[in-house]
mmCIF file of C-alpha atoms in Angstrom:
data_model
loop_
_atom_site.group_PDB
_atom_site.id
_atom_site.type_symbol
_atom_site.label_atom_id
_atom_site.label_comp_id
_atom_site.label_asym_id
_atom_site.label_seq_id
_atom_site.Cartn_x
_atom_site.Cartn_y
_atom_site.Cartn_z
ATOM 1 C CA ALA A 1 2.041 -1.813 17.879
ATOM 2 C CA GLN A 2 1.639 -3.979 14.826
ATOM 3 C CA SER A 3 4.396 -4.915 12.404
ATOM 4 C CA VAL A 4 4.889 -7.073 9.339
ATOM 5 C CA SER A 5 7.961 -8.991 8.282
ATOM 6 C CA GLN A 6 8.544 -10.342 4.798
ATOM 7 C CA HIS A 7 11.531 -12.631 4.753
ATOM 8 C CA ASN A 8 12.406 -12.773 1.091
ATOM 9 C CA HIS A 9 13.165 -9.461 -0.533
ATOM 10 C CA HIS A 10 14.096 -10.822 -3.942
ATOM 11 C CA VAL A 11 12.969 -14.135 -5.385
ATOM 12 C CA ILE A 12 13.881 -15.496 -8.803
ATOM 13 C CA LEU A 13 12.002 -18.491 -10.172
ATOM 14 C CA SER A 14 11.661 -20.280 -13.458
ATOM 15 C CA GLU A 15 8.246 -20.595 -15.029
ATOM 16 C CA ALA A 16 6.188 -23.469 -13.625
ATOM 17 C CA ALA A 17 8.096 -23.446 -10.347
ATOM 18 C CA SER A 18 6.132 -23.288 -7.126
ATOM 19 C CA LEU A 19 6.082 -20.116 -5.080
ATOM 20 C CA GLU A 20 5.873 -19.457 -1.387
ATOM 21 C CA LEU A 21 6.435 -15.976 0.029
ATOM 22 C CA GLY A 22 6.742 -15.683 3.769
ATOM 23 C CA CYS A 23 4.899 -13.144 5.870
ATOM 24 C CA ASN A 24 4.879 -12.906 9.650
ATOM 25 C CA TYR A 25 3.112 -10.269 11.657
ATOM 26 C CA SER A 26 3.208 -9.013 15.174
ATOM 27 C CA TYR A 27 -0.005 -7.995 16.903
ATOM 28 C CA GLY A 28 -1.637 -9.097 20.119
ATOM 29 C CA GLY A 29 -5.232 -9.271 18.976
ATOM 30 C CA THR A 30 -7.488 -10.161 16.083
ATOM 31 C CA VAL A 31 -6.198 -9.149 12.685
ATOM 32 C CA ASN A 32 -7.162 -8.651 9.084
ATOM 33 C CA LEU A 33 -4.485 -9.799 6.651
ATOM 34 C CA PHE A 34 -3.886 -8.834 3.051
ATOM 35 C CA TRP A 35 -1.626 -9.567 0.127
ATOM 36 C CA TYR A 36 -1.263 -6.879 -2.516
ATOM 37 C CA VAL A 37 0.585 -7.099 -5.831
ATOM 38 C CA GLN A 38 2.257 -4.278 -7.741
ATOM 39 C CA TYR A 39 3.092 -5.007 -11.365
ATOM 40 C CA PRO A 40 5.922 -2.951 -12.885
ATOM 41 C CA GLY A 41 4.869 0.677 -13.227
ATOM 42 C CA GLN A 42 1.407 0.069 -11.851
ATOM 43 C CA HIS A 43 -0.462 0.648 -8.612
ATOM 44 C CA LEU A 44 -1.127 -1.853 -5.859
ATOM 45 C CA GLN A 45 -3.940 -4.308 -6.398
ATOM 46 C CA LEU A 46 -5.497 -6.629 -3.864
ATOM 47 C CA LEU A 47 -4.613 -10.292 -4.405
ATOM 48 C CA LEU A 48 -6.471 -11.733 -1.455
ATOM 49 C CA LYS A 49 -7.479 -11.021 2.115
ATOM 50 C CA TYR A 50 -8.332 -12.816 5.318
ATOM 51 C CA PHE A 51 -10.833 -11.450 7.804
ATOM 52 C CA SER A 52 -12.276 -14.565 9.430
ATOM 53 C CA GLY A 53 -13.429 -18.108 8.707
ATOM 54 C CA ASP A 54 -11.472 -20.589 6.604
ATOM 55 C CA PRO A 55 -7.769 -19.857 7.164
ATOM 56 C CA LEU A 56 -6.959 -20.951 3.619
ATOM 57 C CA VAL A 57 -7.831 -18.046 1.384
ATOM 58 C CA LYS A 58 -8.082 -18.222 -2.390
ATOM 59 C CA GLY A 59 -7.252 -15.136 -4.387
ATOM 60 C CA ILE A 60 -7.055 -14.057 -7.985
ATOM 61 C CA LYS A 61 -4.736 -15.568 -10.602
ATOM 62 C CA GLY A 62 -4.325 -18.856 -8.752
ATOM 63 C CA PHE A 63 -2.808 -17.396 -5.605
ATOM 64 C CA GLU A 64 -3.705 -18.581 -2.137
ATOM 65 C CA ALA A 65 -2.556 -17.829 1.377
ATOM 66 C CA GLU A 66 -2.870 -19.661 4.661
ATOM 67 C CA PHE A 67 -3.366 -17.928 7.977
ATOM 68 C CA ILE A 68 -1.649 -19.875 10.763
ATOM 69 C CA LYS A 69 -2.554 -18.111 13.964
ATOM 70 C CA SER A 70 -0.108 -20.020 16.148
ATOM 71 C CA LYS A 71 2.760 -18.959 13.920
ATOM 72 C CA PHE A 72 1.505 -15.423 13.263
ATOM 73 C CA SER A 73 1.999 -16.164 9.596
ATOM 74 C CA PHE A 74 0.149 -15.531 6.356
ATOM 75 C CA ASN A 75 2.304 -17.031 3.603
ATOM 76 C CA LEU A 76 1.406 -16.572 -0.042
ATOM 77 C CA ARG A 77 1.560 -19.558 -2.382
ATOM 78 C CA LYS A 78 1.095 -20.433 -6.014
ATOM 79 C CA PRO A 79 1.714 -23.942 -7.342
ATOM 80 C CA SER A 80 3.034 -22.884 -10.758
ATOM 81 C CA VAL A 81 4.193 -19.358 -11.528
ATOM 82 C CA GLN A 82 4.069 -17.644 -14.887
ATOM 83 C CA TRP A 83 6.241 -14.946 -16.404
ATOM 84 C CA SER A 84 3.321 -12.530 -15.935
ATOM 85 C CA ASP A 85 3.569 -12.983 -12.160
ATOM 86 C CA THR A 86 6.738 -10.908 -12.181
ATOM 87 C CA ALA A 87 5.848 -8.149 -9.714
ATOM 88 C CA GLU A 88 6.345 -6.925 -6.199
ATOM 89 C CA TYR A 89 4.208 -8.499 -3.488
ATOM 90 C CA PHE A 90 3.251 -6.805 -0.237
ATOM 91 C CA CYS A 91 1.837 -8.409 2.863
ATOM 92 C CA ALA A 92 -0.232 -6.134 5.105
ATOM 93 C CA VAL A 93 -1.907 -6.378 8.494
ATOM 94 C CA ASN A 94 -4.563 -4.403 10.261
ATOM 95 C CA GLY A 95 -5.456 -4.965 13.903
ATOM 96 C CA ARG A 96 -9.134 -5.094 14.698
ATOM 97 C CA SER A 97 -9.275 -4.215 18.367
ATOM 98 C CA GLY A 98 -9.675 -0.779 19.886
ATOM 99 C CA GLY A 99 -11.268 1.017 16.981
ATOM 100 C CA TYR A 100 -9.159 2.527 14.214
ATOM 101 C CA GLN A 101 -5.936 0.778 13.337
ATOM 102 C CA LYS A 102 -3.942 1.718 10.306
ATOM 103 C CA VAL A 103 -2.843 -0.918 7.835
ATOM 104 C CA THR A 104 0.838 -1.744 8.108
ATOM 105 C CA PHE A 105 2.642 -3.002 5.031
ATOM 106 C CA GLY A 106 5.678 -5.221 4.795
ATOM 107 C CA ILE A 107 8.744 -4.111 2.884
ATOM 108 C CA GLY A 108 7.703 -6.135 -0.149
ATOM 109 C CA THR A 109 9.118 -9.089 -2.066
ATOM 110 C CA LYS A 110 10.225 -8.657 -5.646
ATOM 111 C CA LEU A 111 9.466 -11.733 -7.686
ATOM 112 C CA GLN A 112 11.146 -12.276 -11.025
ATOM 113 C CA VAL A 113 9.927 -15.177 -13.120
ATOM 114 C CA ILE A 114 12.292 -16.319 -15.844
ATOM 115 C CA PRO A 115 10.701 -17.782 -18.991
ATOM 116 C CA ASN B 1 -13.787 4.511 -14.335
ATOM 117 C CA ALA B 2 -14.795 5.091 -10.729
ATOM 118 C CA GLY B 3 -11.422 4.044 -9.318
ATOM 119 C CA VAL B 4 -9.026 6.102 -7.263
ATOM 120 C CA MET B 5 -7.560 8.920 -9.314
ATOM 121 C CA GLN B 6 -4.270 10.641 -8.713
ATOM 122 C CA ASN B 7 -2.685 13.513 -10.552
ATOM 123 C CA PRO B 8 -0.275 14.333 -11.774
ATOM 124 C CA ARG B 9 1.186 10.927 -12.548
ATOM 125 C CA HIS B 10 4.671 12.374 -12.803
ATOM 126 C CA LEU B 11 5.928 15.564 -11.221
ATOM 127 C CA VAL B 12 9.353 17.135 -11.544
ATOM 128 C CA ARG B 13 10.388 19.859 -9.135
ATOM 129 C CA ARG B 14 13.614 21.679 -8.362
ATOM 130 C CA ARG B 15 14.876 21.837 -4.818
ATOM 131 C CA GLY B 16 13.016 24.466 -2.818
ATOM 132 C CA GLN B 17 9.836 24.362 -4.891
ATOM 133 C CA GLU B 18 6.464 23.140 -3.732
ATOM 134 C CA ALA B 19 4.813 19.911 -4.804
ATOM 135 C CA ARG B 20 1.060 19.380 -4.725
ATOM 136 C CA LEU B 21 -0.276 15.885 -5.189
ATOM 137 C CA ARG B 22 -3.980 15.249 -5.650
ATOM 138 C CA CYS B 23 -6.093 12.235 -4.907
ATOM 139 C CA SER B 24 -9.747 11.687 -5.705
ATOM 140 C CA PRO B 25 -11.097 8.660 -3.848
ATOM 141 C CA MET B 26 -13.242 5.976 -5.342
ATOM 142 C CA LYS B 27 -16.892 6.918 -5.721
ATOM 143 C CA GLY B 28 -18.681 6.461 -2.427
ATOM 144 C CA HIS B 29 -15.469 6.545 -0.406
ATOM 145 C CA SER B 30 -14.795 9.282 2.099
ATOM 146 C CA HIS B 31 -11.588 8.024 3.706
ATOM 147 C CA VAL B 32 -8.181 8.588 2.167
ATOM 148 C CA TYR B 33 -4.744 7.253 3.057
ATOM 149 C CA TRP B 34 -1.431 8.519 1.726
ATOM 150 C CA TYR B 35 1.657 6.327 1.422
ATOM 151 C CA ARG B 36 5.196 6.935 0.257
ATOM 152 C CA GLN B 37 7.161 4.282 -1.568
ATOM 153 C CA LEU B 38 10.912 4.568 -1.699
ATOM 154 C CA PRO B 39 13.119 2.094 -3.580
ATOM 155 C CA GLU B 40 14.049 -0.872 -1.389
ATOM 156 C CA GLU B 41 11.962 0.512 1.492
ATOM 157 C CA GLY B 42 8.462 -0.651 0.766
ATOM 158 C CA LEU B 43 5.300 1.271 1.403
ATOM 159 C CA LYS B 44 5.252 3.678 4.331
ATOM 160 C CA PHE B 45 2.055 5.076 5.801
ATOM 161 C CA MET B 46 1.948 8.859 5.976
ATOM 162 C CA VAL B 47 -1.506 10.120 6.839
ATOM 163 C CA TYR B 48 -5.142 9.075 7.092
ATOM 164 C CA LEU B 49 -7.907 11.592 6.458
ATOM 165 C CA GLN B 50 -11.638 11.778 6.384
ATOM 166 C CA LYS B 51 -13.502 14.690 4.880
ATOM 167 C CA GLU B 52 -12.308 17.853 6.670
ATOM 168 C CA ASN B 53 -10.558 15.819 9.319
ATOM 169 C CA ILE B 54 -7.083 14.371 9.855
ATOM 170 C CA ILE B 55 -7.419 11.088 11.729
ATOM 171 C CA ASP B 56 -3.815 9.915 11.882
ATOM 172 C CA GLU B 57 -0.751 11.796 10.689
ATOM 173 C CA SER B 58 1.772 9.764 12.630
ATOM 174 C CA GLY B 59 3.699 8.798 9.498
ATOM 175 C CA MET B 60 4.045 12.258 8.060
ATOM 176 C CA PRO B 61 7.182 14.358 8.640
ATOM 177 C CA LYS B 62 6.425 17.258 10.968
ATOM 178 C CA GLU B 63 8.018 19.858 8.708
ATOM 179 C CA ARG B 64 7.278 20.745 5.102
ATOM 180 C CA PHE B 65 4.538 18.118 4.690
ATOM 181 C CA SER B 66 0.832 18.733 5.069
ATOM 182 C CA ALA B 67 -2.352 17.059 3.927
ATOM 183 C CA GLU B 68 -5.959 18.032 3.635
ATOM 184 C CA PHE B 69 -9.212 16.550 2.440
ATOM 185 C CA PRO B 70 -11.743 19.350 2.038
ATOM 186 C CA LYS B 71 -15.479 18.942 1.968
ATOM 187 C CA GLU B 72 -15.419 19.440 -1.781
ATOM 188 C CA GLY B 73 -12.647 18.348 -4.092
ATOM 189 C CA PRO B 74 -9.722 15.966 -3.887
ATOM 190 C CA SER B 75 -7.371 15.248 -1.042
ATOM 191 C CA ILE B 76 -4.103 17.129 -1.393
ATOM 192 C CA LEU B 77 -0.676 16.181 -0.133
ATOM 193 C CA ARG B 78 1.532 19.231 -0.096
ATOM 194 C CA ILE B 79 5.291 19.218 0.188
ATOM 195 C CA GLN B 80 6.945 22.579 0.675
ATOM 196 C CA GLN B 81 10.572 23.351 -0.130
ATOM 197 C CA VAL B 82 11.195 19.939 -1.632
ATOM 198 C CA VAL B 83 14.553 18.239 -1.239
ATOM 199 C CA ARG B 84 16.102 15.400 -3.242
ATOM 200 C CA GLY B 85 15.137 12.927 -0.519
ATOM 201 C CA ASP B 86 11.468 13.622 -1.239
ATOM 202 C CA SER B 87 11.821 11.873 -4.606
ATOM 203 C CA ALA B 88 9.535 8.862 -4.372
ATOM 204 C CA ALA B 89 6.255 7.422 -5.516
ATOM 205 C CA TYR B 90 3.294 8.698 -3.514
ATOM 206 C CA PHE B 91 0.198 6.545 -3.471
ATOM 207 C CA CYS B 92 -3.189 7.238 -2.067
ATOM 208 C CA ALA B 93 -5.814 4.682 -1.189
ATOM 209 C CA SER B 94 -9.439 5.030 -0.242
ATOM 210 C CA THR B 95 -12.095 3.188 1.719
ATOM 211 C CA SER B 96 -15.708 3.802 2.578
ATOM 212 C CA GLY B 97 -14.888 3.812 6.282
ATOM 213 C CA ARG B 98 -17.755 1.508 7.120
ATOM 214 C CA ASP B 99 -15.585 -1.229 8.609
ATOM 215 C CA SER B 100 -12.243 -1.181 10.315
ATOM 216 C CA GLY B 101 -9.688 -2.932 8.141
ATOM 217 C CA GLU B 102 -11.695 -2.976 4.946
ATOM 218 C CA THR B 103 -9.802 -3.297 1.688
ATOM 219 C CA GLN B 104 -7.965 -0.197 0.576
ATOM 220 C CA TYR B 105 -8.163 0.635 -3.110
ATOM 221 C CA PHE B 106 -5.059 2.281 -4.485
ATOM 222 C CA GLY B 107 -4.558 4.930 -7.087
ATOM 223 C CA PRO B 108 -1.866 4.809 -9.781
ATOM 224 C CA GLY B 109 0.487 6.983 -7.783
ATOM 225 C CA THR B 110 2.389 10.193 -8.390
ATOM 226 C CA ARG B 111 6.088 9.807 -9.065
ATOM 227 C CA LEU B 112 7.876 12.853 -7.737
ATOM 228 C CA LEU B 113 11.378 13.632 -8.934
ATOM 229 C CA VAL B 114 13.286 16.424 -7.249
ATOM 230 C CA LEU B 115 16.206 17.765 -9.248
#
């Protein structure tokens, strides 16, 4: 079975601070990895995804994530956050072996950026 | 706008009533996923459907909950005899189904409040 763990449930940062949100997954095979963002009162939107190739993935709005296979991690980073990044961030994993595998989401990390 | 549509956006029901939530997938998509989001609990998978077929309902409670995706029309998540614990945001997502693990596109959600 696959699972996702997000370590930080609430993060508060000042504007211009750097961000790193942890995500670890558990799955024995090849995976697809995603980060979604949910702005207050809105639906989930895809920030970035990793399927294969370069483990450093660039997403929208200056976000990036690095897939480290040996650590089963896919941490999200942004060098300088803005007030508009205040949102909830979800890491998700989907195993790619054996046909259909549902996407499993982490519990989410609420980010509050203080002006 | 050819995105995922959900209605109603807000639904208020009294205990014991029925709730019907609708989801129209993105144009060209024939696979629908339903999720429930509870405060502080993240996004929980409920059910995965293709047209006229339930693929995976492992996340859906066995009683009172049902889902369908008919050949014509939207997917419907039905909750009978609602209880206060059913209050949550219900999101659906859609994919084309061409590739395992492809990006899921989310709708705006239906926020159900049970009085």
